[in-house]
Structure formats: structure tokens, C-alpha cells
Amino acid sequence: VLDYVAGNGYDNERVQGFAWGMGIERIAMLVHEVPDLRMLYQNDLRLLEQFGAGP
Amino acid sequence: MRVPVDWLRSYCDPGLPTQGLADALTMAGLKMERIHHTGVGDVSAFLVGRVLESEQHPNADRLTVCRVDVGRGEPQTIVCGAPNVAAGQTVAVALPGAVMPDGATLGEAKLRGVKSSGMILAEDEVGIGEDHQGIMVLAEDLPVGAPLAEHLPIADDVIEIEITPNRPDAMGVYGVARDLHAATAAPLAEDPTAADATPAGSDTAEDHISIDIDPEICLRFTARVFEDVKIGPSPLWLKQRLMAAGQRPIMNVVDITNYVMLTCSQPLHAFDLDRVRGDRIDVRRARDGEMMRSLDAVERTFSSEAALVCDAEGPSGIAGIMGGQISEVSEGTTRVLMEAATWVGPNIMRTSKALGLRSEASARFEKQLHPELAMAGQRLAARLMVELCGARMVPGTVDAYPRPAEPRVAPLRYTRMEKLLGERIETETARGILGRLGFKREGVRPLESGALRSGDPLEDVAEPAQRDEAERWRVPPWRDSDVQREADLIEEVARIHGLDKLPTTLPSRRNAVGRLTRSQRLRRRLEDLLRDRGLNECVSYSFTSPAALERLRLGDVPVLRLDNPLSEDHSVMRPLLLPGLLDAARHNAAHGRPGVRLFESAHAYRPSEPLDAAPTDAPQGRLPALERHHLAVLFTEAAPGGWRSERRTADFFAARALLEAVLAVAGVEWIAEEGGRSFLHPGRAASIVARESERQLGWLGEIHPLVAREWDVPGPVAGFELDVEAVLEVTAGHEEVYRDVTSFPAVLQDIAVVVPESVPAADVEEAVQAGGGELLAGLEVFDLYRGEQAGEGNKSLALRLEFRAADRTLTDEEVAQRRAAIERELDGIGGRLRA
């Protein structure tokens, strides 16, 4: 990545920034007390209906 | 990496309890995962004892009744089952109440009628080794009654740390100790790999072995030869360290290779030199299909990617991963060839993955070790071979090292450090940190960006005159793959100084107000609309499988393929959201919920094409891929049934009605054009097209029954998918404008149009609009009729027309003219007005 941006006009003497990442799923797990991260991707109605609009 | 605390403290002891050590390491970047306790519980119940008398148990052949002096008044009576117990021995004793490594508490017990108050210990009973042949017989001069823990490592804490791929050096206890030293400034013991053994004899290693390597797969291969090796068990201290670090002790030579690896990260491999055929080692790529039995007794088959260590007749080990049985060290070994090599990390990782075989060695080599470490490992191993196996080290090292690595030098400016970290760290503090981590200051040179090489001209100045001059720092070999640039040096200073000590500030911005972009606002509006209509929002993976695209008949659509997918099922980027929604429908159908109404709002991906414009701010060049925000809906029922209403099945019209609501909110004038997609039901599908720009916005319709069946979703299934960014583009700059509808009244008329079944309603609407011209201000299809009055093969559509002019009241004549024009237009598509 650094080589790519350096080769495309990024001057690291002039520009600096933060590189970081976070997993939004992990935050969602904590907030909503979902025990398994994979459940967030199964799209099971029994889970979805607990959040937002149900039937 | 399991770091035994006693072992760690032998190199660096800041006087902290185990938790304190773990905290210091975590803050320095070596994250503690958990703390284990190994060995016995409270050490106070374990003492040194002396067997005063031992006699045969009256009621049991294999038991001995001993009287043992533990320095506490009356000798203890202990019944012992070990064959080797005898009077006069100094032994390790556990008293009643002692907590054993497995958590059990030792009680007083009657064994065949004799009361036993304690236990004489074998090494496996205190977690030192695995030997249960007999009790441990200790040195005679140990004082009776002394705490056993003072003389044997019977209890230890182990800090398990998570090693990131950039820190192979921390996969050795000394490497961890070095970080602890850097973080706490507690003294660091001399590097255990610094001193070498003394060779003996007049032969040289070259007399015993010749080595040939392929430099593409092997950066360095060093070999030493040991003779008169006495194979046997390792001493207790070595066994205990291995056990605590999670390795089984096997025999001294093998234990030495593991111990060296656990000390300094460099894996070694010991060959029985008498079983290296032809006294030569050839490092080469495997031939496709070549086979060898590895140390774990599995017959392995290799591809040409794998690097093999071969002797004159064939493979003898898998480079960097595991040795072969053919040259395994065994009880009868007397001559050992010790290998310390440096492999190419990515090659080891690929081979290890292909073979499904990961080892402690491969876990280190795949992180790329530096060739300098090979000799460090050899030195420590040689000392242990001489000391523990009584071996004679043959003088010399066979060292195949075709391209010696140059020392790496990185520049460091203190002004740059202050700028990057946002805090001024004193020069002396920073130098102290780098020095403790093993970096060496080589001098100063005037400011110049970019990496420096060791041989570059150097200004002969000991101190930089100003903080913005660059110092030159030599990177130690064990950090070579991680620290290469100025910013990396600064990171080293920051992590040891403490990232938590850096000041927390907000970015300085003036007059900046945060708000959602137009795109974000539209997306939220549309998502809320669908949710409020009772649809459930899904989140699925951005990856999908080629098989799913095949099921959608999208086999020839260009897709983005991942270079390094987690699995075949996640090997391409989704070109549309539909497969994820179908997966969700299948999951729910399989769990008793066949009726679903789902939507997803997320990115879809495709390879960029030459005409795709890069964003205006992009420095240059094309984008590697195009990401588009899509909104997709899929449902298997239009409305759930209730006590008052019938369940409505999904169909084209229900999908269309929902799409109408969505696009009305978005403010798009659109038409449903004929032309479906490969995965849609041919007669019940349409393309969504913006009315004026004729921009394609997406698809609409019923999913092809075959596609639904292949997904195990009970049909009918309908939905649509919109390119939200295209919607934004066609509505950009569009503002609602007032039309005068109050000054003059409108004329409303209903008409019935009979057309052949093959003519879509959209064509009828278009014809009516064309005939009605500007005066036709509104048009709505409100009924569909098939039957006798429409005639066989025809359908009848009922339309409501609204005629209006802004500047006058329309006359009947004007309206009649328009109706005549509409009739003519309808005639052109085979339609007529029904009487």
C-alpha cells in the first residue's frame, strides 16, 4: 500500500494520518449481547425481528 | 507463545509479580492472552526429605514402607510404589494437603493397612517431565527439610502472549525478555546465543558433510557436526522449561533443538549423521509427486513448490517445517548433524498450507527470520550439545550463504518523531529505548529522506547539531523484517515509551460541521422506508462463490476475483446483492420460515473498465475496482396472512409497487422497460430505466423458478435491485417546482384499452402519453381485466387520465382531440379503446 500511494504522488514528509481498523460486528456483539459473530451474517428472521421492525 | 515466567526472569527481572510482567509486556505491544499456572499448587507442602529406612510392605509385593525425615520432628511414614526407592536417598516429598499439578489434594491414606503420610515424588508428579519410571533421587548434599521449590522448578506461571506476524523475535523467551528490558529498564542478562562452544579435534565439519543449496528457496544453510554424542534424558531444568513452554521433552539432542528455538526463535534440526546417505545435503525444490515420511509418521507427497532437504539418495526433511523419519535422531545415535537454516517465509507458508502441516518451526520461518540468527542458534546449541550430551564439536561450520544480508540502517530525526507522535520525547529517552531494543547508533548525516545504506558516506559527527538532523540507526537482525524506515523506528520509541502516555487531542479543524452526505441521506431514507413497510434488513458477506453466480446464469459476467480467498465459497466479490438475499431466504426456509421479506443496502463490485472515471481527487490512474452502492429487495410473500387478510404471494406487481414507492421517495421519473436478466422469469421481469436520461438503474421482477429451486427457496420469489449511485446521479440538482393546479380545473376521464397479451402495460402507458401530449398531466393504470369482453388472447387495462392546462380551462373539444390522438397511438401498438 505504501509503495502504491508513494508512487501516486503521496509525499509522506508532507502528509500524515492514522491507519487503523475496527470490526463493527464486534461492537454490535457487545452492545446487543449477540453471542456469536457469525449470527450477524446468517440473516435469520428470529434474530432480525428482535431488532427494528418485526412483523 | 507460552513464556514461562521463571525462565523470563532469568534473563530480565524487573521485580514485578506475574500480572505486572504481563501488563508491562502488553503495554509494549506483546499482548497477554492469559496467564497459566503450571506445576504444583502451594509450594510450601513440598520439601526435601531423606529416606531413613525402607522395608517391604507386609501386604503388598510392589509397595515399600519408608520412614522419611523431612526435618519436622518425627519422620513421616510413607508408602511408596516406585521400584527404585532405597534407604539413604535424598528425595522430593509432598506432605498431606499438598495440591498436585492436576489440582488434586494429597490426603493421608491407608494403603493395604499401612497409613501413609505423604508421597515420594516422581518427576511427572510435579510437572517437570513425563518420566514415571521411578522417584526422583536428588543430590545427596541438599539439606533435609528445605523447601523443594528452592531446588527444583516445581511451580511456575506461564504468560501466554499473542504474537503478531511482524514479531518473530518474540517467539523466543530471550526476545520477550528484551522487550521487557526495554519497557522497564531492568537489566538484561547476556544474550545466551553470544558465547560459542570450544571445538575439539583436528578434523573439520567439511570433512564430514558437504552442502549444496538452491538460493531461491534457501537464504542460508549452516551445519555443524558433533561426535561421541551420548543420547539420554535432558536434565530436569531443561525438561521443566520445555514442559512449561508447551513442548514435550523427548531426549537431550531433540530437546536442545527445541530449547534453542524457544530461546531465540531460530528453529534447528538435528540429523543422525550416520543416516544421512552419501554424507551430503542438497537443498532443492521437490519434484512433483515426490514422497517422504515425516517425523509424525505420515507419508507426505510434495508439489514442486516445496523446498526439501535431501541427502545423496532422496528427501530427508521438509525444509523449515518438519524433519523426515529417515534421518531421525534415536537412542543409538552417536554422530549428529545440526542444521540451522534460513528459509523464504512466503514459500514456507505456502508449503505448510498445501501440506496442512504447521509446526513450531514453520510458524517462525513463515514470519521471515534473518540469516544472522542461524549462527546464533548454532552457538547456543553447540554449548548445550557439549555440556548435556558430552559431545565433541567438530571444528568449523559448513555455511552456505551465497548472498550475505547487508546490515540495515534507518534514519531518525527527532523533529520528525515529534511531528508523528504529537509529543516531544527527549532525545536521551528515545536513544535509551532504541539502545535497549538492540538498535545501534552509527552516527549522523545531514537531513535527507529515504532509506540509507550502511555504506553511504557518513559525516563524522558524534552528535546532531540540531534536532532535525538525521541520526543513523543500525537495525538488529532479529527486527530486520519489521523495522526498515524512519517511521518504524519512531513506532519502536512510541510503543516502549507508552502509547498511553501520548496526549489525546482532537484534530484541529475550524468551521467544520459534520453532516450526512446527500448519498447517505438518501440511503437512510430508502432503508427506513423499506423497514417501515415491514421488511427486514440483511447483512451478508461481500464475497460470494463462483457457483452462486453460475446458479444465477451470470457465468460470463466479469467479476473481481480475490488473489488469496479464504475459501472457494468466498472467492469472488459480489457483482450484485441478490445472491446474499437468496442465501438468507434459503437459511430461513430451512429453519421453518419460508415467508420472508428482506432487503439489503450495501456495496456491489465489479472490475473497472477503461471508461470508468476515477474520482476527481484520485492522484492518477484508474481504479482497481468499482464499488457501487446497491439497494436490493427480495420477498417470497407480498404480505403475511392475518385473521382479516389473505396471505399475498410475491409477484411482479408487488415488487413493482414497492419499487414505485422507493423511487417516488428518491424523486426519480422512471419506466419499466422490457428486458430482464438471466436470473429472472422471462415474462415477469423488467429493467428499471430513468425516464429522461434513459440511464439503467437496475432490475425488477420475479426470480426464475429454476434459480429459486436451485436455492431451495419456495417460489414465487420477487424483488428488485437498484444502483443507488445511479439514482443519485439522475436526480442530482433536481428540485421540485410548483405547478399551478389550483387556478383552472382538470378534466378526468377513464378509458379501457384492449391490447394483445404480448403488449406490456408500459407500452400502453407510453402510447397514451404520446397521444395525450402536454395536456395529459396524469396517467394511472388502475385495473386489469381478462375475459369475454376483451376477447381471446387480449387483456383490458383501465386507465385514469387527467387533462390539464396551466393557463385556461380545457374545452371538451380540446380533450376530444387528444383522445383521438391517443386512439391513433394505441392503434400503432395493436390496441383499441373498449366501448
CSV table of C-alpha atoms in Angstrom, one decimal, chain B residues 47-358:
chain,number,residue,atom,x,y,z
B,47,LEU,CA,10.1,-30.5,51.0
B,48,VAL,CA,13.4,-32.2,50.5
B,49,GLY,CA,13.4,-35.4,52.6
B,50,ARG,CA,15.8,-38.3,53.3
B,51,VAL,CA,14.7,-41.9,53.3
B,52,LEU,CA,15.9,-43.4,56.7
B,53,GLU,CA,14.5,-46.8,56.4
B,54,SER,CA,12.7,-48.7,53.7
B,55,GLU,CA,11.1,-52.1,54.1
B,56,GLN,CA,8.8,-54.4,52.1
B,57,HIS,CA,5.1,-53.7,52.7
B,58,PRO,CA,3.6,-56.6,54.7
B,59,ASN,CA,0.6,-57.0,52.5
B,60,ALA,CA,1.8,-55.9,49.0
B,61,ASP,CA,4.6,-57.1,46.9
B,62,ARG,CA,5.2,-53.9,45.0
B,63,LEU,CA,4.9,-51.4,47.8
B,64,THR,CA,7.6,-50.2,50.1
B,65,VAL,CA,7.1,-48.7,53.5
B,66,CYS,CA,9.6,-45.9,54.1
B,67,ARG,CA,10.4,-43.7,57.0
B,68,VAL,CA,11.3,-40.3,55.7
B,69,ASP,CA,13.0,-37.5,57.6
B,70,VAL,CA,11.5,-34.2,56.4
B,71,GLY,CA,13.2,-32.1,59.1
B,72,ARG,CA,10.0,-31.8,61.1
B,73,GLY,CA,10.2,-33.9,64.3
B,74,GLU,CA,9.2,-37.5,63.9
B,75,PRO,CA,10.0,-39.0,60.5
B,76,GLN,CA,6.9,-39.5,58.2
B,77,THR,CA,5.7,-42.9,57.3
B,78,ILE,CA,5.3,-43.0,53.5
B,79,VAL,CA,4.2,-45.9,51.4
B,80,CYS,CA,5.9,-45.8,48.0
B,81,GLY,CA,5.3,-47.8,44.9
B,82,ALA,CA,8.4,-46.9,43.0
B,83,PRO,CA,10.9,-49.8,42.3
B,84,ASN,CA,14.0,-47.6,42.8
B,85,VAL,CA,13.3,-46.3,46.4
B,86,ALA,CA,16.0,-47.1,48.9
B,87,ALA,CA,17.3,-46.0,52.3
B,88,GLY,CA,19.8,-43.2,52.3
B,89,GLN,CA,18.3,-41.5,49.2
B,90,THR,CA,17.6,-37.7,49.2
B,91,VAL,CA,14.1,-37.4,47.7
B,92,ALA,CA,11.3,-34.9,47.0
B,93,VAL,CA,8.3,-35.3,49.3
B,94,ALA,CA,4.8,-34.0,49.2
B,95,LEU,CA,3.1,-33.7,52.6
B,96,PRO,CA,-0.6,-34.3,53.1
B,97,GLY,CA,-2.5,-31.2,52.0
B,98,ALA,CA,-0.3,-30.7,49.0
B,99,VAL,CA,-2.0,-29.6,45.8
B,100,MET,CA,-0.7,-31.6,42.8
B,101,PRO,CA,-0.4,-30.3,39.2
B,102,ASP,CA,-3.7,-31.9,38.3
B,103,GLY,CA,-5.5,-30.0,41.1
B,104,ALA,CA,-6.0,-33.0,43.4
B,105,THR,CA,-5.2,-32.5,47.1
B,106,LEU,CA,-3.0,-35.2,48.7
B,107,GLY,CA,-4.5,-36.7,51.8
B,108,GLU,CA,-3.4,-39.2,54.4
B,109,ALA,CA,-4.3,-42.6,53.2
B,110,LYS,CA,-4.2,-46.2,54.3
B,111,LEU,CA,-2.5,-48.4,51.7
B,112,ARG,CA,-3.2,-52.1,52.3
B,113,GLY,CA,-3.4,-51.4,56.1
B,114,VAL,CA,-0.4,-49.1,56.4
B,115,LYS,CA,-1.1,-45.4,56.9
B,116,SER,CA,0.9,-43.2,54.5
B,117,SER,CA,1.5,-39.5,55.4
B,118,GLY,CA,2.8,-38.1,52.2
B,119,MET,CA,4.3,-39.1,48.9
B,120,ILE,CA,7.7,-39.5,47.5
B,121,LEU,CA,7.7,-37.9,44.1
B,122,ALA,CA,8.4,-38.9,40.5
B,123,GLU,CA,9.1,-36.1,38.0
B,124,ASP,CA,5.8,-36.3,36.2
B,125,GLU,CA,4.0,-35.8,39.6
B,126,VAL,CA,5.4,-32.3,39.9
B,127,GLY,CA,5.0,-31.4,36.2
B,128,ILE,CA,8.8,-31.3,35.5
B,129,GLY,CA,8.9,-34.1,33.0
B,130,GLU,CA,7.0,-37.1,31.8
B,131,ASP,CA,9.1,-39.8,33.4
B,132,HIS,CA,7.2,-42.1,35.7
B,133,GLN,CA,9.7,-45.0,35.8
B,134,GLY,CA,10.6,-44.2,39.4
B,135,ILE,CA,11.0,-41.5,42.0
B,136,MET,CA,13.5,-38.6,41.6
B,137,VAL,CA,16.7,-39.2,43.5
B,138,LEU,CA,18.1,-35.8,44.4
B,139,ALA,CA,21.7,-34.7,45.1
B,140,GLU,CA,22.9,-36.0,48.5
B,141,ASP,CA,24.0,-32.6,49.8
B,142,LEU,CA,20.6,-31.0,49.7
B,143,PRO,CA,19.5,-30.0,53.3
B,144,VAL,CA,16.7,-32.2,54.7
B,145,GLY,CA,13.6,-30.2,55.3
B,146,ALA,CA,14.4,-27.4,52.8
B,147,PRO,CA,11.6,-26.1,50.6
B,148,LEU,CA,11.7,-28.2,47.5
B,149,ALA,CA,10.9,-25.2,45.3
B,150,GLU,CA,14.4,-23.8,46.1
B,151,HIS,CA,16.0,-26.8,44.4
B,152,LEU,CA,13.5,-27.9,41.7
B,153,PRO,CA,11.3,-25.9,39.4
B,154,ILE,CA,8.1,-27.5,40.7
B,155,ALA,CA,5.8,-24.5,40.1
B,156,ASP,CA,5.7,-21.7,37.6
B,157,ASP,CA,3.5,-19.2,36.0
B,158,VAL,CA,3.3,-19.0,32.2
B,159,ILE,CA,2.3,-15.9,30.3
B,160,GLU,CA,0.8,-16.7,27.0
B,161,ILE,CA,1.2,-13.8,24.6
B,162,GLU,CA,-0.2,-13.2,21.2
B,163,ILE,CA,2.5,-12.8,18.6
B,164,THR,CA,1.7,-10.6,15.6
B,165,PRO,CA,3.3,-11.6,12.3
B,166,ASN,CA,5.9,-8.8,12.4
B,167,ARG,CA,7.5,-10.1,15.7
B,168,PRO,CA,9.1,-13.5,15.1
B,169,ASP,CA,11.8,-12.4,17.6
B,170,ALA,CA,9.1,-12.5,20.4
B,171,MET,CA,8.7,-16.2,19.6
B,172,GLY,CA,11.7,-16.8,21.8
B,173,VAL,CA,11.9,-16.1,25.5
B,174,TYR,CA,15.0,-14.0,25.2
B,175,GLY,CA,13.3,-11.8,22.6
B,176,VAL,CA,10.4,-11.3,25.1
B,177,ALA,CA,12.9,-10.5,27.8
B,178,ARG,CA,14.5,-7.9,25.5
B,179,ASP,CA,11.1,-6.1,25.2
B,180,LEU,CA,10.7,-6.4,29.0
B,181,HIS,CA,14.1,-4.9,29.4
B,182,ALA,CA,13.3,-2.0,27.0
B,183,ALA,CA,10.0,-1.3,28.8
B,184,THR,CA,11.2,-1.5,32.4
B,185,ALA,CA,14.9,-0.7,32.1
B,186,ALA,CA,15.6,-3.7,34.4
B,187,PRO,CA,19.0,-5.2,33.5
B,188,LEU,CA,19.1,-7.8,30.7
B,189,ALA,CA,21.3,-10.9,31.0
B,190,GLU,CA,23.9,-11.5,28.4
B,191,ASP,CA,22.5,-12.9,25.1
B,192,PRO,CA,22.5,-16.7,25.6
B,193,THR,CA,23.5,-17.1,22.0
B,194,ALA,CA,26.6,-14.9,22.3
B,195,ALA,CA,29.1,-17.4,23.5
B,196,ASP,CA,30.1,-20.4,21.4
B,197,ALA,CA,31.4,-23.9,22.4
B,198,THR,CA,35.0,-24.9,22.2
B,199,PRO,CA,35.6,-27.3,19.3
B,200,ALA,CA,38.0,-30.2,19.7
B,201,GLY,CA,39.9,-32.4,17.2
B,202,SER,CA,41.9,-31.7,14.1
B,203,ASP,CA,39.2,-32.6,11.5
B,204,THR,CA,36.7,-30.0,10.2
B,205,ALA,CA,33.0,-30.1,9.6
B,206,GLU,CA,33.7,-30.1,5.8
B,207,ASP,CA,35.4,-33.5,6.2
B,208,HIS,CA,32.0,-35.0,7.3
B,209,ILE,CA,29.4,-33.2,5.2
B,210,SER,CA,29.1,-31.2,2.0
B,211,ILE,CA,26.2,-28.9,1.4
B,212,ASP,CA,24.6,-27.5,-1.8
B,213,ILE,CA,21.6,-25.2,-1.8
B,214,ASP,CA,19.1,-23.5,-4.2
B,215,PRO,CA,19.4,-19.8,-3.2
B,216,GLU,CA,15.9,-19.1,-4.5
B,217,ILE,CA,14.4,-21.1,-1.6
B,218,CYS,CA,17.2,-21.1,1.0
B,219,LEU,CA,18.9,-17.9,2.1
B,220,ARG,CA,21.4,-19.7,4.3
B,221,PHE,CA,22.1,-23.2,5.5
B,222,THR,CA,24.6,-23.8,8.3
B,223,ALA,CA,25.7,-27.2,9.5
B,224,ARG,CA,27.8,-28.3,12.4
B,225,VAL,CA,28.9,-31.8,13.3
B,226,PHE,CA,29.0,-33.4,16.7
B,227,GLU,CA,30.6,-36.7,17.5
B,228,ASP,CA,30.6,-39.0,20.6
B,229,VAL,CA,27.0,-37.8,21.4
B,230,LYS,CA,25.5,-39.6,24.4
B,231,ILE,CA,21.8,-39.8,24.0
B,232,GLY,CA,19.8,-39.6,27.2
B,233,PRO,CA,17.1,-37.7,29.0
B,234,SER,CA,17.6,-34.0,29.5
B,235,PRO,CA,18.3,-32.5,32.9
B,236,LEU,CA,15.3,-31.5,35.0
B,237,TRP,CA,15.7,-27.8,34.5
B,238,LEU,CA,15.6,-28.2,30.7
B,239,LYS,CA,12.6,-30.6,30.8
B,240,GLN,CA,10.7,-28.2,33.1
B,241,ARG,CA,11.3,-25.2,30.8
B,242,LEU,CA,10.1,-27.2,27.8
B,243,MET,CA,7.1,-28.5,29.6
B,244,ALA,CA,6.1,-25.0,30.8
B,245,ALA,CA,6.5,-23.7,27.3
B,246,GLY,CA,4.3,-26.4,26.0
B,247,GLN,CA,6.8,-28.8,24.5
B,248,ARG,CA,7.2,-32.5,25.4
B,249,PRO,CA,10.7,-33.4,26.4
B,250,ILE,CA,12.0,-36.3,24.3
B,251,MET,CA,15.7,-36.8,24.5
B,252,ASN,CA,18.6,-34.5,25.1
B,253,VAL,CA,19.5,-33.8,21.4
B,254,VAL,CA,16.0,-33.1,20.3
B,255,ASP,CA,15.2,-31.1,23.5
B,256,ILE,CA,18.3,-28.9,22.7
B,257,THR,CA,16.9,-28.0,19.3
B,258,ASN,CA,13.5,-27.1,20.8
B,259,TYR,CA,15.1,-25.2,23.7
B,260,VAL,CA,17.2,-23.1,21.3
B,261,MET,CA,14.2,-22.3,19.2
B,262,LEU,CA,12.2,-21.3,22.3
B,263,THR,CA,15.1,-19.1,23.5
B,264,CYS,CA,16.0,-17.2,20.3
B,265,SER,CA,13.3,-18.1,17.7
B,266,GLN,CA,15.7,-19.9,15.4
B,267,PRO,CA,14.5,-23.4,14.7
B,268,LEU,CA,17.1,-26.1,14.4
B,269,HIS,CA,17.0,-29.6,13.1
B,270,ALA,CA,19.3,-32.5,14.2
B,271,PHE,CA,20.1,-35.3,11.8
B,272,ASP,CA,21.6,-38.6,12.7
B,273,LEU,CA,24.7,-38.1,10.6
B,274,ASP,CA,25.2,-41.8,10.1
B,275,ARG,CA,21.8,-41.9,8.4
B,276,VAL,CA,22.5,-39.0,6.0
B,277,ARG,CA,23.2,-41.0,2.9
B,278,GLY,CA,26.3,-40.0,0.9
B,279,ASP,CA,27.4,-37.5,3.6
B,280,ARG,CA,25.9,-34.7,1.6
B,281,ILE,CA,22.9,-32.3,1.9
B,282,ASP,CA,21.2,-31.0,-1.2
B,283,VAL,CA,18.5,-28.3,-0.7
B,284,ARG,CA,16.3,-28.2,-3.7
B,285,ARG,CA,12.7,-28.0,-4.8
B,286,ALA,CA,10.7,-31.2,-4.7
B,287,ARG,CA,9.8,-33.0,-7.9
B,288,ASP,CA,6.1,-33.1,-8.5
B,289,GLY,CA,4.7,-36.1,-6.6
B,290,GLU,CA,7.9,-36.8,-4.7
B,291,MET,CA,7.2,-38.5,-1.4
B,292,MET,CA,8.7,-38.7,2.1
B,293,ARG,CA,7.7,-40.0,5.5
B,294,SER,CA,7.8,-37.1,8.0
B,295,LEU,CA,8.6,-37.3,11.7
B,296,ASP,CA,5.0,-37.6,12.6
B,297,ALA,CA,4.9,-40.9,10.6
B,298,VAL,CA,2.8,-39.5,7.8
B,299,GLU,CA,3.7,-40.3,4.2
B,300,ARG,CA,3.8,-36.8,2.5
B,301,THR,CA,3.5,-36.0,-1.2
B,302,PHE,CA,5.0,-32.8,-2.4
B,303,SER,CA,4.4,-30.4,-5.3
B,304,SER,CA,7.3,-28.5,-6.9
B,305,GLU,CA,6.7,-25.5,-4.7
B,306,ALA,CA,8.0,-27.4,-1.6
B,307,ALA,CA,11.7,-27.0,-0.5
B,308,LEU,CA,13.3,-30.3,0.6
B,309,VAL,CA,16.4,-31.1,2.4
B,310,CYS,CA,17.8,-34.1,0.6
B,311,ASP,CA,20.8,-36.4,1.0
B,312,ALA,CA,22.5,-38.3,-1.7
B,313,GLU,CA,19.6,-40.6,-2.3
B,314,GLY,CA,16.4,-38.6,-1.6
B,315,PRO,CA,14.4,-36.3,0.7
B,316,SER,CA,15.5,-36.3,4.3
B,317,GLY,CA,13.3,-33.4,5.6
B,318,ILE,CA,10.7,-30.8,4.7
B,319,ALA,CA,12.6,-27.5,4.8
B,320,GLY,CA,11.6,-25.3,7.7
B,321,ILE,CA,8.6,-27.5,8.6
B,322,MET,CA,9.4,-31.0,9.8
B,323,GLY,CA,12.2,-33.5,9.5
B,324,GLY,CA,12.0,-36.9,8.0
B,325,GLN,CA,12.0,-40.3,9.7
B,326,ILE,CA,14.9,-41.5,7.6
B,327,SER,CA,17.4,-39.4,9.4
B,328,GLU,CA,15.7,-39.1,12.8
B,329,VAL,CA,17.9,-39.0,15.9
B,330,SER,CA,17.3,-42.1,18.0
B,331,GLU,CA,18.7,-43.9,21.1
B,332,GLY,CA,21.6,-45.3,19.1
B,333,THR,CA,22.7,-42.0,17.5
B,334,THR,CA,26.3,-41.0,18.1
B,335,ARG,CA,27.0,-38.5,15.3
B,336,VAL,CA,24.7,-35.5,14.9
B,337,LEU,CA,24.5,-33.0,12.1
B,338,MET,CA,23.0,-29.8,13.4
B,339,GLU,CA,21.2,-27.7,10.9
B,340,ALA,CA,20.3,-24.0,11.4
B,341,ALA,CA,18.9,-22.6,8.1
B,342,THR,CA,17.1,-19.5,6.9
B,343,TRP,CA,14.2,-20.1,4.6
B,344,VAL,CA,12.0,-17.9,2.4
B,345,GLY,CA,9.0,-17.0,4.6
B,346,PRO,CA,6.2,-17.0,1.9
B,347,ASN,CA,7.5,-20.3,0.5
B,348,ILE,CA,7.3,-22.0,3.9
B,349,MET,CA,3.8,-20.6,4.5
B,350,ARG,CA,2.6,-21.9,1.1
B,351,THR,CA,4.1,-25.3,1.6
B,352,SER,CA,2.8,-25.6,5.1
B,353,LYS,CA,-0.7,-24.6,3.9
B,354,ALA,CA,-0.5,-27.1,1.0
B,355,LEU,CA,0.6,-29.9,3.2
B,356,GLY,CA,-1.9,-29.0,6.0
B,357,LEU,CA,1.1,-29.2,8.3
B,358,ARG,CA,2.1,-26.4,10.7
